Amino acid sequence: MVLLIIFAAALAVSALGWKKFIYFISLGYGFSIAVMGIVTVAVFAWRLTFPSAMLCALLIAYGLRLGGFLLHRELRSASYRKELPSLTKTSGNIGTGTKVMVWISVSLLYVCQVSPVFFRVVNEGSSATEFWAYAGAVIMLLALILESVADHQKSAAKKLRPDRFCDTGLYRIVRCPNYFAEILFWTGCFISGIGSVFGWEWIFAVVGYVCIVYIMFGGARRLELRQNSRYGSDPEYREYVARTPIILPLVPLYSVERYTFLKG
């Protein structure tokens, strides 16, 4: 029953997508994660242990930071507003039935993503150790810091040179540090459920984790195609691409362009 409550919360917030389709997976995504964290705390406040409260707080912080960043970017970034029409050019042709399916499916995905933390809270006391909760929280906090730094560095670079690719700071190590940090955050969330997720509950946790990793690799591919089109004739860009992994630091994967099954 409580699982339905956080699903309803995700539906309510991601309904922002009815105003602008991209909001289903942008503002609706970030703020849905935050609201589900808040609802979990509100419903289970009387029984929350410190590690569970910390995990919920990280979900809330993650969602508010991401939603706030996306909102600020749309309102204040001239380069993003210029790029937005190309990102949403097909959304005007999407029918109501398809939008309903997207709305429901993304809301369910968001529930699956936070489910390891949710089930840890629900099953409080059944775990023999809190080690995995603390380990997951440390990873989530590190990822949150990395993602914040990456977004700040790219915004600063685009202000200085809006028509140039970003290769400073974390972007010297990996071309999509924000996507890497996203994968790292949800890896921490998944790990936090070990010892407190049982039986069928693992279906939610595994589906959420696999889907978000797939989506991040798909997003990296989409960005690579866009950057190749924009900067492909630039020798500096070609040299940067040849030496810098696309999404996983220290892993010599420099391109995902040919992997057409990635549709993130």
GROMACS .gro file of N, CA, C and O in nm, residues 148-223:
model
  304
  148SER      N    1   2.748   1.773  -0.899
  148SER     CA    2   2.736   1.917  -0.877
  148SER      C    3   2.856   1.991  -0.935
  148SER      O    4   2.841   2.094  -1.002
  149VAL      N    5   2.975   1.937  -0.911
  149VAL     CA    6   3.097   1.999  -0.962
  149VAL      C    7   3.099   1.996  -1.115
  149VAL      O    8   3.132   2.096  -1.180
  150ALA      N    9   3.062   1.881  -1.172
  150ALA     CA   10   3.061   1.868  -1.319
  150ALA      C   11   2.966   1.968  -1.383
  150ALA      O   12   3.000   2.034  -1.483
  151ASP      N   13   2.846   1.980  -1.328
  151ASP     CA   14   2.749   2.075  -1.384
  151ASP      C   15   2.799   2.218  -1.372
  151ASP      O   16   2.783   2.299  -1.465
  152HIS      N   17   2.860   2.250  -1.258
  152HIS     CA   18   2.913   2.385  -1.239
  152HIS      C   19   3.027   2.414  -1.337
  152HIS      O   20   3.032   2.522  -1.398
  153GLN      N   21   3.115   2.318  -1.354
  153GLN     CA   22   3.229   2.337  -1.444
  153GLN      C   23   3.184   2.356  -1.589
  153GLN      O   24   3.238   2.441  -1.661
  154LYS      N   25   3.085   2.279  -1.631
  154LYS     CA   26   3.037   2.294  -1.768
  154LYS      C   27   2.966   2.428  -1.788
  154LYS      O   28   2.985   2.494  -1.891
  155SER      N   29   2.887   2.468  -1.689
  155SER     CA   30   2.817   2.596  -1.699
  155SER      C   31   2.918   2.711  -1.707
  155SER      O   32   2.901   2.804  -1.788
  156ALA      N   33   3.023   2.703  -1.625
  156ALA     CA   34   3.127   2.807  -1.626
  156ALA      C   35   3.200   2.810  -1.760
  156ALA      O   36   3.228   2.917  -1.815
  157ALA      N   37   3.230   2.692  -1.814
  157ALA     CA   38   3.301   2.685  -1.942
  157ALA      C   39   3.216   2.741  -2.056
  157ALA      O   40   3.266   2.810  -2.145
  158LYS      N   41   3.086   2.711  -2.052
  158LYS     CA   42   2.997   2.759  -2.158
  158LYS      C   43   2.975   2.910  -2.152
  158LYS      O   44   2.950   2.974  -2.254
  159LYS      N   45   2.985   2.966  -2.032
  159LYS     CA   46   2.974   3.112  -2.020
  159LYS      C   47   3.093   3.181  -2.087
  159LYS      O   48   3.079   3.285  -2.150
  160LEU      N   49   3.211   3.120  -2.069
  160LEU     CA   50   3.332   3.178  -2.128
  160LEU      C   51   3.337   3.156  -2.278
  160LEU      O   52   3.368   3.248  -2.355
  161ARG      N   53   3.306   3.034  -2.321
  161ARG     CA   54   3.313   3.001  -2.464
  161ARG      C   55   3.193   2.913  -2.501
  161ARG      O   56   3.203   2.791  -2.506
  162PRO      N   57   3.078   2.976  -2.528
  162PRO     CA   58   2.955   2.899  -2.553
  162PRO      C   59   2.960   2.809  -2.675
  162PRO      O   60   2.885   2.712  -2.684
  163ASP      N   61   3.049   2.837  -2.769
  163ASP     CA   62   3.055   2.759  -2.893
  163ASP      C   63   3.165   2.654  -2.893
  163ASP      O   64   3.195   2.595  -2.997
  164ARG      N   65   3.225   2.630  -2.775
  164ARG     CA   66   3.332   2.531  -2.766
  164ARG      C   67   3.291   2.418  -2.672
  164ARG      O   68   3.218   2.439  -2.576
  165PHE      N   69   3.338   2.299  -2.700
  165PHE     CA   70   3.314   2.185  -2.611
  165PHE      C   71   3.389   2.207  -2.480
  165PHE      O   72   3.489   2.280  -2.474
  166CYS      N   73   3.340   2.142  -2.374
  166CYS     CA   74   3.403   2.156  -2.243
  166CYS      C   75   3.504   2.044  -2.222
  166CYS      O   76   3.471   1.926  -2.233
  167ASP      N   77   3.629   2.082  -2.191
  167ASP     CA   78   3.732   1.982  -2.162
  167ASP      C   79   3.816   2.023  -2.041
  167ASP      O   80   3.934   1.988  -2.031
  168THR      N   81   3.754   2.095  -1.949
  168THR     CA   82   3.824   2.140  -1.829
  168THR      C   83   3.772   2.065  -1.707
  168THR      O   84   3.664   2.005  -1.709
  169GLY      N   85   3.849   2.070  -1.597
  169GLY     CA   86   3.807   2.007  -1.472
  169GLY      C   87   3.785   1.858  -1.486
  169GLY      O   88   3.869   1.785  -1.541
  170LEU      N   89   3.670   1.812  -1.440
  170LEU     CA   90   3.638   1.669  -1.447
  170LEU      C   91   3.627   1.620  -1.591
  170LEU      O   92   3.643   1.500  -1.618
  171TYR      N   93   3.602   1.713  -1.682
  171TYR     CA   94   3.588   1.676  -1.824
  171TYR      C   95   3.723   1.641  -1.887
  171TYR      O   96   3.726   1.593  -2.000
  172ARG      N   97   3.832   1.663  -1.815
  172ARG     CA   98   3.962   1.614  -1.860
  172ARG      C   99   3.976   1.463  -1.837
  172ARG      O  100   4.056   1.397  -1.902
  173ILE      N  101   3.899   1.413  -1.741
  173ILE     CA  102   3.910   1.272  -1.702
  173ILE      C  103   3.812   1.186  -1.781
  173ILE      O  104   3.845   1.075  -1.824
  174VAL      N  105   3.692   1.239  -1.801
  174VAL     CA  106   3.587   1.165  -1.871
  174VAL      C  107   3.497   1.266  -1.940
  174VAL      O  108   3.477   1.376  -1.889
  175ARG      N  109   3.445   1.233  -2.057
  175ARG     CA  110   3.370   1.331  -2.136
  175ARG      C  111   3.229   1.356  -2.082
  175ARG      O  112   3.171   1.460  -2.110
  176CYS      N  113   3.176   1.261  -2.008
  176CYS     CA  114   3.042   1.277  -1.950
  176CYS      C  115   3.046   1.253  -1.799
  176CYS      O  116   2.987   1.156  -1.749
  177PRO      N  117   3.115   1.338  -1.723
  177PRO     CA  118   3.127   1.313  -1.579
  177PRO      C  119   2.994   1.321  -1.506
  177PRO      O  120   2.974   1.254  -1.404
  178ASN      N  121   2.900   1.400  -1.558
  178ASN     CA  122   2.769   1.408  -1.493
  178ASN      C  123   2.692   1.276  -1.509
  178ASN      O  124   2.625   1.230  -1.415
  179TYR      N  125   2.703   1.213  -1.626
  179TYR     CA  126   2.638   1.083  -1.646
  179TYR      C  127   2.706   0.976  -1.561
  179TYR      O  128   2.639   0.887  -1.507
  180PHE      N  129   2.838   0.983  -1.552
  180PHE     CA  130   2.909   0.888  -1.466
  180PHE      C  131   2.865   0.904  -1.320
  180PHE      O  132   2.840   0.805  -1.250
  181ALA      N  133   2.853   1.030  -1.275
  181ALA     CA  134   2.811   1.055  -1.137
  181ALA      C  135   2.669   1.004  -1.114
  181ALA      O  136   2.637   0.954  -1.006
  182GLU      N  137   2.585   1.016  -1.216
  182GLU     CA  138   2.447   0.965  -1.206
  182GLU      C  139   2.449   0.813  -1.185
  182GLU      O  140   2.379   0.760  -1.098
  183ILE      N  141   2.529   0.743  -1.265
  183ILE     CA  142   2.542   0.598  -1.249
  183ILE      C  143   2.596   0.564  -1.110
  183ILE      O  144   2.547   0.472  -1.043
  184LEU      N  145   2.694   0.641  -1.064
  184LEU     CA  146   2.755   0.617  -0.933
  184LEU      C  147   2.652   0.637  -0.822
  184LEU      O  148   2.647   0.557  -0.726
  185PHE      N  149   2.570   0.741  -0.834
  185PHE     CA  150   2.469   0.768  -0.731
  185PHE      C  151   2.373   0.650  -0.718
  185PHE      O  152   2.345   0.603  -0.607
  186TRP      N  153   2.323   0.601  -0.831
  186TRP     CA  154   2.225   0.492  -0.825
  186TRP      C  155   2.291   0.358  -0.793
  186TRP      O  156   2.225   0.267  -0.743
  187THR      N  157   2.422   0.347  -0.817
  187THR     CA  158   2.495   0.230  -0.770
  187THR      C  159   2.496   0.229  -0.618
  187THR      O  160   2.473   0.125  -0.554
  188GLY      N  161   2.522   0.346  -0.558
  188GLY     CA  162   2.519   0.357  -0.413
  188GLY      C  163   2.381   0.326  -0.357
  188GLY      O  164   2.368   0.257  -0.255
  189CYS      N  165   2.278   0.376  -0.424
  189CYS     CA  166   2.140   0.349  -0.381
  189CYS      C  167   2.112   0.198  -0.386
  189CYS      O  168   2.054   0.142  -0.292
  190PHE      N  169   2.153   0.133  -0.494
  190PHE     CA  170   2.132  -0.011  -0.509
  190PHE      C  171   2.205  -0.088  -0.398
  190PHE      O  172   2.148  -0.177  -0.335
  191ILE      N  173   2.329  -0.051  -0.373
  191ILE     CA  174   2.409  -0.118  -0.270
  191ILE      C  175   2.346  -0.101  -0.132
  191ILE      O  176   2.349  -0.193  -0.049
  192SER      N  177   2.285   0.014  -0.109
  192SER     CA  178   2.227   0.041   0.023
  192SER      C  179   2.115  -0.056   0.061
  192SER      O  180   2.084  -0.072   0.178
  193GLY      N  181   2.057  -0.122  -0.040
  193GLY     CA  182   1.948  -0.214  -0.012
  193GLY      C  183   1.992  -0.354   0.024
  193GLY      O  184   1.909  -0.437   0.067
  194ILE      N  185   2.121  -0.384   0.005
  194ILE     CA  186   2.170  -0.520   0.036
  194ILE      C  187   2.144  -0.552   0.183
  194ILE      O  188   2.174  -0.474   0.272
  195GLY      N  189   2.086  -0.667   0.207
  195GLY     CA  190   2.054  -0.709   0.343
  195GLY      C  191   1.916  -0.668   0.389
  195GLY      O  192   1.869  -0.713   0.494
  196SER      N  193   1.851  -0.580   0.310
  196SER     CA  194   1.717  -0.534   0.349
  196SER      C  195   1.615  -0.546   0.237
  196SER      O  196   1.500  -0.508   0.255
  197VAL      N  197   1.658  -0.592   0.122
  197VAL     CA  198   1.568  -0.615   0.009
  197VAL      C  199   1.555  -0.766  -0.007
  197VAL      O  200   1.655  -0.837  -0.015
  198PHE      N  201   1.431  -0.816  -0.015
  198PHE     CA  202   1.409  -0.960  -0.015
  198PHE      C  203   1.315  -1.002  -0.128
  198PHE      O  204   1.225  -0.928  -0.167
  199GLY      N  205   1.336  -1.124  -0.178
  199GLY     CA  206   1.244  -1.186  -0.273
  199GLY      C  207   1.207  -1.099  -0.391
  199GLY      O  208   1.293  -1.045  -0.460
  200TRP      N  209   1.075  -1.080  -0.412
  200TRP     CA  210   1.024  -1.006  -0.527
  200TRP      C  211   1.068  -0.860  -0.527
  200TRP      O  212   1.068  -0.794  -0.630
  201GLU      N  213   1.107  -0.809  -0.410
  201GLU     CA  214   1.150  -0.669  -0.401
  201GLU      C  215   1.272  -0.642  -0.488
  201GLU      O  216   1.290  -0.531  -0.539
  202TRP      N  217   1.354  -0.747  -0.507
  202TRP     CA  218   1.473  -0.730  -0.590
  202TRP      C  219   1.437  -0.700  -0.735
  202TRP      O  220   1.517  -0.639  -0.808
  203ILE      N  221   1.319  -0.741  -0.779
  203ILE     CA  222   1.277  -0.712  -0.917
  203ILE      C  223   1.273  -0.561  -0.937
  203ILE      O  224   1.325  -0.507  -1.037
  204PHE      N  225   1.211  -0.488  -0.842
  204PHE     CA  226   1.206  -0.342  -0.850
  204PHE      C  227   1.347  -0.283  -0.851
  204PHE      O  228   1.379  -0.196  -0.933
  205ALA      N  229   1.431  -0.329  -0.758
  205ALA     CA  230   1.564  -0.272  -0.744
  205ALA      C  231   1.650  -0.295  -0.868
  205ALA      O  232   1.717  -0.204  -0.917
  206VAL      N  233   1.648  -0.418  -0.920
  206VAL     CA  234   1.730  -0.451  -1.036
  206VAL      C  235   1.680  -0.378  -1.161
  206VAL      O  236   1.760  -0.322  -1.238
  207VAL      N  237   1.549  -0.375  -1.181
  207VAL     CA  238   1.493  -0.306  -1.298
  207VAL      C  239   1.530  -0.157  -1.295
  207VAL      O  240   1.572  -0.100  -1.395
  208GLY      N  241   1.516  -0.094  -1.178
  208GLY     CA  242   1.550   0.047  -1.166
  208GLY      C  243   1.695   0.074  -1.197
  208GLY      O  244   1.728   0.168  -1.269
  209TYR      N  245   1.784  -0.010  -1.143
  209TYR     CA  246   1.928   0.012  -1.162
  209TYR      C  247   1.970  -0.013  -1.307
  209TYR      O  248   2.041   0.069  -1.368
  210VAL      N  249   1.926  -0.124  -1.365
  210VAL     CA  250   1.963  -0.156  -1.503
  210VAL      C  251   1.911  -0.049  -1.598
  210VAL      O  252   1.982  -0.005  -1.690
  211CYS      N  253   1.789  -0.004  -1.576
  211CYS     CA  254   1.730   0.096  -1.666
  211CYS      C  255   1.804   0.229  -1.660
  211CYS      O  256   1.829   0.292  -1.764
  212ILE      N  257   1.842   0.274  -1.540
  212ILE     CA  258   1.908   0.404  -1.531
  212ILE      C  259   2.049   0.397  -1.591
  212ILE      O  260   2.095   0.492  -1.654
  213VAL      N  261   2.118   0.285  -1.575
  213VAL     CA  262   2.250   0.270  -1.638
  213VAL      C  263   2.235   0.272  -1.790
  213VAL      O  264   2.311   0.340  -1.860
  214TYR      N  265   2.137   0.200  -1.841
  214TYR     CA  266   2.110   0.200  -1.985
  214TYR      C  267   2.079   0.341  -2.035
  214TYR      O  268   2.130   0.386  -2.138
  215ILE      N  269   1.995   0.412  -1.961
  215ILE     CA  270   1.957   0.548  -2.001
  215ILE      C  271   2.077   0.641  -2.002
  215ILE      O  272   2.092   0.725  -2.091
  216MET      N  273   2.167   0.627  -1.906
  216MET     CA  274   2.285   0.714  -1.902
  216MET      C  275   2.379   0.685  -2.018
  216MET      O  276   2.435   0.778  -2.077
  217PHE      N  277   2.396   0.558  -2.053
  217PHE     CA  278   2.479   0.527  -2.171
  217PHE      C  279   2.411   0.578  -2.297
  217PHE      O  280   2.478   0.626  -2.389
  218GLY      N  281   2.278   0.568  -2.302
  218GLY     CA  282   2.205   0.622  -2.417
  218GLY      C  283   2.219   0.772  -2.425
  218GLY      O  284   2.234   0.830  -2.535
  219GLY      N  285   2.215   0.840  -2.310
  219GLY     CA  286   2.234   0.984  -2.307
  219GLY      C  287   2.373   1.022  -2.353
  219GLY      O  288   2.392   1.123  -2.424
  220ALA      N  289   2.473   0.943  -2.314
  220ALA     CA  290   2.610   0.969  -2.358
  220ALA      C  291   2.622   0.954  -2.509
  220ALA      O  292   2.691   1.033  -2.576
  221ARG      N  293   2.555   0.854  -2.564
  221ARG     CA  294   2.558   0.835  -2.710
  221ARG      C  295   2.490   0.953  -2.780
  221ARG      O  296   2.541   1.005  -2.880
  222ARG      N  297   2.377   0.995  -2.729
  222ARG     CA  298   2.306   1.107  -2.790
  222ARG      C  299   2.392   1.234  -2.787
  222ARG      O  300   2.399   1.309  -2.885
  223LEU      N  301   2.460   1.257  -2.674
  223LEU     CA  302   2.549   1.372  -2.663
  223LEU      C  303   2.667   1.360  -2.758
  223LEU      O  304   2.708   1.458  -2.822
   0.00000   0.00000   0.00000
